[in-house]
Amino acid sequence: MTVGFVMLVHEALGRAGQVAAHWADQGSPVVIHVDRRVPRPEADALRARLADRRNCLFSPATACEWGTFSIVRATQAAVAGMLAENPGVSHVFLASGACVPLRPVADLEAFLAARPGIDFIESVTTDEVRWAVGGLDRERFTLRFPFSWRRHRRLFDGHVALQRALGVSRRIPQGIEPHLGSQWWCLTRRTLEAILEDPRRREFDRYFRRVWIPDEAYFQTLVRRHALNVQSRSLTLSKFDFQGKPHVFYDDHLELLRQSDCFVARKAWPHAAGLYAALLAPPGPSRHPAAPNPGAVDRVFARALARRTEGRAGLYMQSRYPNRGWENGRSCAEYCVLHGFDAVFPGFEAWLDHCSGAAVHGRLFAMDRAHFAGGAETHAGNLGDNPRLRDYDPQAFLTNLLWNTRGTRQCFQFGPEDNQAITRFLAEDPNAQVAVITGASLIPLFQAGLDFARTRKIAARHQQIETAFLSCLRRSGKGRALRVWTLAEFLEDWMTHLDGTLAGTGLAAGMPPADAPEIACLDGFGAFLDRLRNEGMRPQLCGDVAAIHRLTDGGAPTPRPRLSVVR
Amino acid sequence: MVSVLRTYRLRLERKRRLLRAARKSRELRPVADRTARIRRDDLLLFCTLRNERVRLPFFLAYYRALGIGHFLFVDNGSTDGSGGYLAGQPDCSVWTTGASYKRARFGMDWITWLQRRHGHGHWTLVVDVDEFFVYPFCETRPLRALTDWLDASSIRSFGAMLLDLYPDGPVAEARYRAGDNPVDSLPWFDSGNYTIRPNPVYRNLWIQGGPRARVFFPHRPAHAPALNKIPLVRWHRSYVYASSTHMLLPRGLNLVYDEWGGEKASGCLLHTKFLDTFADKAAEESARREHYAASREYRAYDRAGAGTLGFRTPWSERYEDWRQLESLGLISRGNWA
């Protein structure tokens, strides 16, 4: 059982040389292919560096261009050399110059010995491929690609579009079924010899010469024709990002890589001195027979993908500023907006604060200042209570507040007296749980006892503002979290409605609040409404005035001693 | 049609700024020109300064440790020996000028010229002496790791918002001695009171907020300084900064943010302005009126009661590291993992 390493090298030759020496010093034969486009002095330096290692050989240099058959040709030649020069080699491991060994070769050989005759190569049908660059998967095999993707992108794209338009399709040679997979594999001598000595090899090579990215398809396809026992996975740990380019490993990945129990990782940053020093130290005794388990690595890079493509919901920052409709959540958490409650219940915030686990703010959008919970001048994230700072961008004020306090449910009071610039956002944000008692703002007006002409004007303005707010909420069509009562409806059975609101918005989900809140004194409120109407302002939003008469003329609405959360 | 016109107008603006930089370059006199030592893949730092001698030792040490290969300074008439100190450093090139900072577009004309001459094809970082660049993984990965990754990802520019740091007590009591890490004296910052507006013409984001908006400009938030910056760019001789390092032309370079919900990688410039030295500067600069919008900020500072002014509140965050900034949502790793 001997593994031979074939390395395809085109940059960072110093590092490639170190890795080759590391394998060679453990007794493994190494064949290196250096891209002919590497400057001669650099290639010569690599040869000189490895000259004293008899098991390090160089295969004839081909000029390799990404995405073309030249890479396959280089691989074929290097593998053929490896098999011919080293009769004892039972497996060939294909690696690049940017690969780093994570475990001793002895571990790899023990792993392969326990799985005799198995070829390790990721090889999946084109139907299952989702990673392909440029959206090409099946078409890699059925179109022609004479132009370089890197150097002549427009020609490449134009030619693809032309072939699609003309309905051109190449014939796939009989006897093979297109498969794709990682370029990095570990195959048995038997399989490789069968591929290289296939009587139809010329025909296959001619076909693959015009396949797109044949290094991810040639061996992956032909192995299905010859191999007896394929495990469709790569023994090389290699992660790709959403652009299809490999993630790079740095010094700080060392522990993560080691714990993965993979044999080889790709690709390492050439200047990651700490990583190379640790991984190229002379290997200790074979550690344990553990099989590769890259789960932790997968999670780290899956998180990176999610961060790059979905981001953190409700976050607006210098490198995440989504267009409308692309926010994945306009705010980061659910929150409650209670409209009119503080008018019906004096001291409502203190009461709610006492009986719920939420942060209960007062009027965050009041004209005079932002009334934060506890009355502080600044709040989480150093948001200030200054109304001009807040009104400079009310939406940012709210999304910042929610972001800064994530983990604690936020709740604030709202009413027609406040800055209404935030209403559209509230209406469109599915996280906003809005409960509205319409017409409630008449209560503080009634209590203030201002000059009646002025009271009437203010009442009319509030009514207009509230109507606009309601139609804004309804127009958005969200509705899901919306509860609306007229003042009359609410007063009629306020315990049930309050209970329902608190439970439905999760404000008092855990335990029932101890005591009912104190309700505003409404003696004479019905008469106040009558007078408003008689002086020419029809109070439309407070609901059935007759009902309010009935409820208020005999004193406060029916109190109940305790409140219990309705399930 | 409108967009074609706009594109053309921006192209003209870019050309005009390049010409202007060439004209303004005559104001520069080389003091120490070591640019012949710049290697092909060196990371370059460009900086304009005036009387910042006390900050220089730590500044140079910080950026050398990140991996800057060569520093290019414009010394705008320092009288405290800054120019001489820099001219004595083996990895610094220094030009001097006594001309107006303001009329050189706050130094950007000079920097643009130097970038055009020496920055082409390099990754260039443009910062002030009180700005310290932090980016994801900066304590374990040198700046070259970031620029290599940006190259591999075909990204040409990297955003780093200005994060104002402030002391525990009054600014005038934040003592600083040469060689100290200024972040030790200024450990606090505002984590979540920033506002963002897109600029449809240049396509950059306009970010405001933080302690200066809160303390200096609470009644005129629109006057608060812009905090968005794009200091790290793989330079091409046809590029220009359009306004400080807030935005660039061509404007595609300003798209350092994702518009489809995801997060691009980004960093921060820790802004260590509010040391005791700021008090003296404020007095000098509000008289000199050589800074942006007639040194509005320095005057606001003078008004706010120079000696006793403080920024700290119970909600201030103490700076720890880039991971803290990321979890607060100020920067992002994007898909660099």
Short mmCIF file of N, CA, C and O in Angstrom, two decimals, chain A residues 382-481:
data_model
loop_
_atom_site.label_atom_id
_atom_site.label_comp_id
_atom_site.label_asym_id
_atom_site.label_seq_id
_atom_site.Cartn_x
_atom_site.Cartn_y
_atom_site.Cartn_z
N ASN A 382 -26.46 54.23 22.34
CA ASN A 382 -26.32 55.68 22.45
C ASN A 382 -27.29 56.43 21.54
O ASN A 382 -26.98 57.50 21.01
N LEU A 383 -28.46 55.87 21.36
CA LEU A 383 -29.52 56.63 20.71
C LEU A 383 -29.93 57.74 21.67
O LEU A 383 -30.14 57.50 22.86
N GLY A 384 -30.06 58.95 21.14
CA GLY A 384 -30.41 60.07 22.01
C GLY A 384 -31.91 60.36 21.97
O GLY A 384 -32.61 59.93 21.06
N ASP A 385 -32.37 61.11 22.95
CA ASP A 385 -33.80 61.44 22.98
C ASP A 385 -34.09 62.71 22.18
O ASP A 385 -35.23 63.14 22.10
N ASN A 386 -33.05 63.31 21.59
CA ASN A 386 -33.24 64.55 20.86
C ASN A 386 -34.16 64.34 19.65
O ASN A 386 -33.89 63.50 18.80
N PRO A 387 -35.27 65.10 19.58
CA PRO A 387 -36.24 64.83 18.50
C PRO A 387 -35.68 65.15 17.11
O PRO A 387 -36.07 64.53 16.13
N ARG A 388 -34.77 66.10 17.04
CA ARG A 388 -34.27 66.42 15.69
C ARG A 388 -33.36 65.31 15.16
O ARG A 388 -33.42 64.98 13.98
N LEU A 389 -32.54 64.79 16.05
CA LEU A 389 -31.70 63.65 15.63
C LEU A 389 -32.59 62.49 15.22
O LEU A 389 -32.35 61.83 14.21
N ARG A 390 -33.64 62.25 16.01
CA ARG A 390 -34.53 61.13 15.71
C ARG A 390 -35.25 61.36 14.38
O ARG A 390 -35.30 60.48 13.52
N ASP A 391 -35.77 62.58 14.20
CA ASP A 391 -36.58 62.84 13.01
C ASP A 391 -35.75 63.04 11.76
O ASP A 391 -36.29 63.12 10.66
N TYR A 392 -34.44 63.11 11.94
CA TYR A 392 -33.57 63.17 10.76
C TYR A 392 -33.73 61.89 9.95
O TYR A 392 -33.65 61.91 8.73
N ASP A 393 -33.97 60.78 10.65
CA ASP A 393 -34.22 59.51 9.97
C ASP A 393 -34.99 58.60 10.92
O ASP A 393 -34.40 57.76 11.60
N PRO A 394 -36.32 58.80 11.03
CA PRO A 394 -37.10 58.05 12.02
C PRO A 394 -37.01 56.54 11.84
O PRO A 394 -36.99 55.80 12.81
N GLN A 395 -36.94 56.13 10.60
CA GLN A 395 -36.88 54.69 10.35
C GLN A 395 -35.58 54.11 10.90
O GLN A 395 -35.57 53.06 11.54
N ALA A 396 -34.46 54.82 10.67
CA ALA A 396 -33.19 54.36 11.21
C ALA A 396 -33.23 54.38 12.73
O ALA A 396 -32.68 53.50 13.39
N PHE A 397 -33.92 55.37 13.30
CA PHE A 397 -34.04 55.43 14.76
C PHE A 397 -34.68 54.16 15.27
O PHE A 397 -34.18 53.52 16.21
N LEU A 398 -35.77 53.75 14.64
CA LEU A 398 -36.48 52.56 15.12
C LEU A 398 -35.69 51.28 14.83
O LEU A 398 -35.55 50.43 15.70
N THR A 399 -35.16 51.16 13.60
CA THR A 399 -34.42 49.92 13.30
C THR A 399 -33.16 49.84 14.15
O THR A 399 -32.77 48.75 14.58
N ASN A 400 -32.52 50.98 14.43
CA ASN A 400 -31.36 50.97 15.32
C ASN A 400 -31.77 50.52 16.71
O ASN A 400 -31.09 49.70 17.33
N LEU A 401 -32.87 51.08 17.21
CA LEU A 401 -33.32 50.73 18.56
C LEU A 401 -33.56 49.22 18.65
O LEU A 401 -33.12 48.56 19.60
N LEU A 402 -34.23 48.68 17.65
CA LEU A 402 -34.54 47.25 17.68
C LEU A 402 -33.27 46.42 17.58
O LEU A 402 -33.11 45.41 18.25
N TRP A 403 -32.35 46.87 16.72
CA TRP A 403 -31.10 46.13 16.57
C TRP A 403 -30.29 46.18 17.87
O TRP A 403 -29.76 45.18 18.34
N ASN A 404 -30.23 47.38 18.47
CA ASN A 404 -29.41 47.55 19.67
C ASN A 404 -29.95 46.76 20.86
O ASN A 404 -29.21 46.50 21.80
N THR A 405 -31.25 46.45 20.84
CA THR A 405 -31.84 45.79 22.01
C THR A 405 -32.27 44.38 21.67
O THR A 405 -33.15 43.83 22.34
N ARG A 406 -31.68 43.79 20.62
CA ARG A 406 -32.16 42.47 20.23
C ARG A 406 -31.97 41.50 21.40
O ARG A 406 -30.99 41.55 22.13
N GLY A 407 -32.97 40.64 21.55
CA GLY A 407 -32.97 39.77 22.72
C GLY A 407 -34.03 40.20 23.73
O GLY A 407 -34.49 39.39 24.52
N THR A 408 -34.41 41.47 23.71
CA THR A 408 -35.48 41.94 24.59
C THR A 408 -36.60 42.50 23.73
O THR A 408 -36.36 43.31 22.84
N ARG A 409 -37.80 42.03 24.01
CA ARG A 409 -38.92 42.54 23.22
C ARG A 409 -39.16 44.01 23.52
O ARG A 409 -39.14 44.44 24.67
N GLN A 410 -39.37 44.77 22.47
CA GLN A 410 -39.59 46.20 22.62
C GLN A 410 -41.06 46.54 22.40
O GLN A 410 -41.75 45.91 21.58
N CYS A 411 -41.51 47.54 23.13
CA CYS A 411 -42.90 47.95 23.05
C CYS A 411 -42.93 49.46 23.21
O CYS A 411 -42.21 50.01 24.04
N PHE A 412 -43.67 50.15 22.39
CA PHE A 412 -43.78 51.59 22.62
C PHE A 412 -45.19 52.10 22.35
O PHE A 412 -45.99 51.46 21.68
N GLN A 413 -45.48 53.26 22.95
CA GLN A 413 -46.80 53.88 22.84
C GLN A 413 -46.78 54.81 21.63
O GLN A 413 -45.74 55.36 21.27
N PHE A 414 -47.95 54.96 21.06
CA PHE A 414 -48.01 55.79 19.87
C PHE A 414 -49.37 56.48 19.85
O PHE A 414 -50.34 56.00 20.46
N GLY A 415 -49.44 57.61 19.17
CA GLY A 415 -50.72 58.30 19.10
C GLY A 415 -50.65 59.42 18.08
O GLY A 415 -49.59 59.70 17.52
N PRO A 416 -51.77 60.06 17.83
CA PRO A 416 -51.81 61.10 16.80
C PRO A 416 -51.03 62.35 17.19
O PRO A 416 -50.77 63.20 16.34
N GLU A 417 -50.65 62.47 18.47
CA GLU A 417 -49.85 63.62 18.88
C GLU A 417 -48.41 63.50 18.39
O GLU A 417 -47.66 64.47 18.42
N ASP A 418 -47.99 62.28 17.98
CA ASP A 418 -46.58 62.02 17.70
C ASP A 418 -46.23 62.29 16.24
O ASP A 418 -47.10 62.42 15.38
N ASN A 419 -44.93 62.30 15.99
CA ASN A 419 -44.45 62.40 14.61
C ASN A 419 -44.92 61.17 13.84
O ASN A 419 -44.66 60.03 14.24
N GLN A 420 -45.59 61.40 12.75
CA GLN A 420 -46.20 60.29 12.00
C GLN A 420 -45.30 59.74 10.89
O GLN A 420 -45.72 58.89 10.12
N ALA A 421 -44.06 60.25 10.82
CA ALA A 421 -43.19 59.84 9.71
C ALA A 421 -42.90 58.35 9.72
O ALA A 421 -42.48 57.79 8.71
N ILE A 422 -43.11 57.71 10.87
CA ILE A 422 -42.75 56.29 10.97
C ILE A 422 -43.90 55.39 10.56
O ILE A 422 -43.73 54.18 10.42
N THR A 423 -45.11 55.97 10.32
CA THR A 423 -46.29 55.11 10.16
C THR A 423 -46.18 54.18 8.96
O THR A 423 -46.59 53.03 9.04
N ARG A 424 -45.61 54.66 7.88
CA ARG A 424 -45.53 53.81 6.70
C ARG A 424 -44.66 52.59 6.98
O ARG A 424 -44.98 51.46 6.59
N PHE A 425 -43.57 52.84 7.69
CA PHE A 425 -42.69 51.73 8.04
C PHE A 425 -43.44 50.73 8.92
O PHE A 425 -43.38 49.52 8.71
N LEU A 426 -44.18 51.24 9.91
CA LEU A 426 -44.93 50.35 10.80
C LEU A 426 -45.93 49.52 10.01
O LEU A 426 -46.14 48.34 10.28
N ALA A 427 -46.55 50.17 9.03
CA ALA A 427 -47.56 49.46 8.26
C ALA A 427 -46.95 48.36 7.41
O ALA A 427 -47.58 47.34 7.16
N GLU A 428 -45.72 48.56 6.97
CA GLU A 428 -45.14 47.60 6.04
C GLU A 428 -44.25 46.56 6.70
O GLU A 428 -43.82 45.61 6.05
N ASP A 429 -43.95 46.77 7.97
CA ASP A 429 -43.04 45.85 8.63
C ASP A 429 -43.81 44.71 9.27
O ASP A 429 -44.58 44.92 10.20
N PRO A 430 -43.61 43.48 8.80
CA PRO A 430 -44.34 42.35 9.40
C PRO A 430 -43.98 42.13 10.86
O PRO A 430 -44.70 41.42 11.56
N ASN A 431 -42.87 42.69 11.31
CA ASN A 431 -42.52 42.53 12.73
C ASN A 431 -43.31 43.47 13.64
O ASN A 431 -43.24 43.32 14.86
N ALA A 432 -43.97 44.45 13.08
CA ALA A 432 -44.71 45.41 13.91
C ALA A 432 -46.05 44.80 14.31
O ALA A 432 -46.84 44.42 13.46
N GLN A 433 -46.27 44.68 15.61
CA GLN A 433 -47.58 44.21 16.09
C GLN A 433 -48.29 45.44 16.61
O GLN A 433 -47.96 45.95 17.66
N VAL A 434 -49.25 45.88 15.84
CA VAL A 434 -49.88 47.16 16.14
C VAL A 434 -51.27 46.91 16.73
O VAL A 434 -52.07 46.18 16.15
N ALA A 435 -51.52 47.49 17.89
CA ALA A 435 -52.86 47.45 18.48
C ALA A 435 -53.35 48.89 18.63
O ALA A 435 -52.63 49.73 19.16
N VAL A 436 -54.54 49.14 18.12
CA VAL A 436 -55.02 50.52 18.04
C VAL A 436 -56.37 50.66 18.74
O VAL A 436 -57.29 49.88 18.48
N ILE A 437 -56.47 51.64 19.63
CA ILE A 437 -57.78 52.05 20.14
C ILE A 437 -58.06 53.38 19.47
O ILE A 437 -57.41 54.38 19.76
N THR A 438 -59.00 53.39 18.54
CA THR A 438 -59.21 54.63 17.79
C THR A 438 -60.01 55.61 18.64
O THR A 438 -60.87 55.22 19.43
N GLY A 439 -59.68 56.87 18.49
CA GLY A 439 -60.40 57.91 19.21
C GLY A 439 -59.94 58.09 20.65
O GLY A 439 -60.44 58.96 21.36
N ALA A 440 -58.96 57.30 21.08
CA ALA A 440 -58.54 57.38 22.48
C ALA A 440 -57.89 58.72 22.80
O ALA A 440 -57.88 59.15 23.95
N SER A 441 -57.34 59.37 21.78
CA SER A 441 -56.63 60.63 22.07
C SER A 441 -57.60 61.72 22.52
O SER A 441 -57.19 62.78 22.96
N LEU A 442 -58.91 61.44 22.43
CA LEU A 442 -59.87 62.42 22.94
C LEU A 442 -59.83 62.47 24.47
O LEU A 442 -60.20 63.48 25.07
N ILE A 443 -59.42 61.38 25.09
CA ILE A 443 -59.46 61.33 26.56
C ILE A 443 -58.52 62.38 27.17
O ILE A 443 -58.97 63.18 28.00
N PRO A 444 -57.24 62.41 26.78
CA PRO A 444 -56.39 63.46 27.37
C PRO A 444 -56.89 64.87 27.02
O PRO A 444 -56.74 65.78 27.86
N LEU A 445 -57.48 65.04 25.86
CA LEU A 445 -58.02 66.36 25.51
C LEU A 445 -59.15 66.72 26.46
O LEU A 445 -59.26 67.84 26.94
N PHE A 446 -60.01 65.74 26.69
CA PHE A 446 -61.13 65.92 27.61
C PHE A 446 -60.61 66.30 28.99
O PHE A 446 -61.13 67.19 29.66
N GLN A 447 -59.53 65.61 29.41
CA GLN A 447 -59.02 65.85 30.75
C GLN A 447 -58.28 67.18 30.85
O GLN A 447 -58.24 67.80 31.91
N ALA A 448 -57.67 67.62 29.74
CA ALA A 448 -56.84 68.83 29.80
C ALA A 448 -57.69 70.06 30.06
O ALA A 448 -57.23 71.02 30.68
N GLY A 449 -58.93 70.03 29.62
CA GLY A 449 -59.82 71.15 29.90
C GLY A 449 -59.36 72.45 29.29
O GLY A 449 -59.39 73.50 29.94
N LEU A 450 -58.87 72.38 28.07
CA LEU A 450 -58.44 73.61 27.38
C LEU A 450 -59.66 74.40 26.92
O LEU A 450 -60.80 73.91 26.98
N ASP A 451 -59.40 75.56 26.43
CA ASP A 451 -60.41 76.37 25.77
C ASP A 451 -61.10 75.51 24.70
O ASP A 451 -60.42 74.82 23.93
N PHE A 452 -62.42 75.50 24.64
CA PHE A 452 -63.10 74.48 23.84
C PHE A 452 -62.86 74.63 22.34
O PHE A 452 -62.75 73.63 21.62
N ALA A 453 -62.75 75.86 21.87
CA ALA A 453 -62.50 76.05 20.44
C ALA A 453 -61.18 75.39 20.05
O ALA A 453 -61.08 74.72 19.02
N ARG A 454 -60.21 75.54 20.91
CA ARG A 454 -58.91 74.95 20.63
C ARG A 454 -59.00 73.42 20.73
O ARG A 454 -58.46 72.70 19.87
N THR A 455 -59.67 72.96 21.74
CA THR A 455 -59.85 71.52 21.91
C THR A 455 -60.46 70.92 20.65
O THR A 455 -60.02 69.87 20.17
N ARG A 456 -61.45 71.60 20.12
CA ARG A 456 -62.14 71.08 18.95
C ARG A 456 -61.19 70.98 17.76
O ARG A 456 -61.17 70.00 17.03
N LYS A 457 -60.38 72.02 17.60
CA LYS A 457 -59.42 72.00 16.48
C LYS A 457 -58.43 70.85 16.61
O LYS A 457 -58.15 70.13 15.65
N ILE A 458 -57.92 70.71 17.83
CA ILE A 458 -56.93 69.64 18.04
C ILE A 458 -57.59 68.29 17.80
O ILE A 458 -57.03 67.41 17.14
N ALA A 459 -58.81 68.15 18.31
CA ALA A 459 -59.51 66.87 18.15
C ALA A 459 -59.69 66.56 16.67
O ALA A 459 -59.51 65.43 16.23
N ALA A 460 -60.04 67.59 15.91
CA ALA A 460 -60.23 67.36 14.47
C ALA A 460 -58.93 66.95 13.81
O ALA A 460 -58.89 66.04 12.97
N ARG A 461 -57.85 67.62 14.21
CA ARG A 461 -56.57 67.26 13.60
C ARG A 461 -56.18 65.83 13.96
O ARG A 461 -55.75 65.05 13.11
N HIS A 462 -56.33 65.48 15.23
CA HIS A 462 -56.00 64.12 15.65
C HIS A 462 -56.81 63.10 14.88
O HIS A 462 -56.31 62.04 14.49
N GLN A 463 -58.07 63.44 14.66
CA GLN A 463 -58.93 62.49 13.96
C GLN A 463 -58.43 62.28 12.53
O GLN A 463 -58.39 61.15 12.04
N GLN A 464 -58.02 63.37 11.91
CA GLN A 464 -57.46 63.25 10.55
C GLN A 464 -56.21 62.37 10.54
O GLN A 464 -56.05 61.48 9.70
N ILE A 465 -55.34 62.64 11.51
CA ILE A 465 -54.07 61.90 11.56
C ILE A 465 -54.33 60.42 11.80
O ILE A 465 -53.76 59.56 11.14
N GLU A 466 -55.25 60.15 12.72
CA GLU A 466 -55.55 58.75 13.03
C GLU A 466 -56.15 58.04 11.83
O GLU A 466 -55.83 56.88 11.56
N THR A 467 -57.02 58.75 11.14
CA THR A 467 -57.64 58.14 9.96
C THR A 467 -56.57 57.79 8.93
O THR A 467 -56.59 56.70 8.34
N ALA A 468 -55.64 58.71 8.75
CA ALA A 468 -54.56 58.44 7.80
C ALA A 468 -53.74 57.24 8.25
O ALA A 468 -53.37 56.37 7.44
N PHE A 469 -53.45 57.17 9.55
CA PHE A 469 -52.67 56.06 10.08
C PHE A 469 -53.38 54.74 9.83
O PHE A 469 -52.79 53.76 9.36
N LEU A 470 -54.70 54.73 10.12
CA LEU A 470 -55.46 53.50 9.94
C LEU A 470 -55.49 53.07 8.49
O LEU A 470 -55.31 51.89 8.16
N SER A 471 -55.70 54.04 7.61
CA SER A 471 -55.78 53.62 6.20
C SER A 471 -54.40 53.17 5.72
O SER A 471 -54.31 52.26 4.91
N CYS A 472 -53.37 53.77 6.26
CA CYS A 472 -52.02 53.32 5.91
C CYS A 472 -51.80 51.88 6.37
O CYS A 472 -51.29 51.04 5.63
N LEU A 473 -52.22 51.58 7.60
CA LEU A 473 -52.08 50.22 8.11
C LEU A 473 -52.87 49.25 7.26
O LEU A 473 -52.40 48.16 6.95
N ARG A 474 -54.09 49.65 6.88
CA ARG A 474 -54.94 48.71 6.15
C ARG A 474 -54.47 48.54 4.72
O ARG A 474 -54.53 47.45 4.17
N ARG A 475 -53.97 49.63 4.15
CA ARG A 475 -53.55 49.56 2.76
C ARG A 475 -52.40 48.58 2.57
O ARG A 475 -52.29 47.91 1.57
N SER A 476 -51.52 48.54 3.56
CA SER A 476 -50.35 47.68 3.41
C SER A 476 -50.77 46.22 3.29
O SER A 476 -49.99 45.40 2.84
N GLY A 477 -52.01 45.92 3.73
CA GLY A 477 -52.51 44.56 3.53
C GLY A 477 -51.85 43.55 4.43
O GLY A 477 -52.04 42.35 4.27
N LYS A 478 -51.08 44.03 5.38
CA LYS A 478 -50.35 43.09 6.24
C LYS A 478 -51.34 42.45 7.21
O LYS A 478 -51.52 41.24 7.19
N GLY A 479 -51.99 43.31 8.01
CA GLY A 479 -53.12 42.89 8.80
C GLY A 479 -52.84 41.85 9.86
O GLY A 479 -53.50 41.83 10.88
N ARG A 480 -51.86 41.01 9.62
CA ARG A 480 -51.64 39.85 10.47
C ARG A 480 -51.57 40.21 11.96
O ARG A 480 -52.21 39.58 12.78
N ALA A 481 -50.82 41.25 12.26
CA ALA A 481 -50.59 41.56 13.66
C ALA A 481 -51.44 42.74 14.10
O ALA A 481 -51.18 43.36 15.11
#
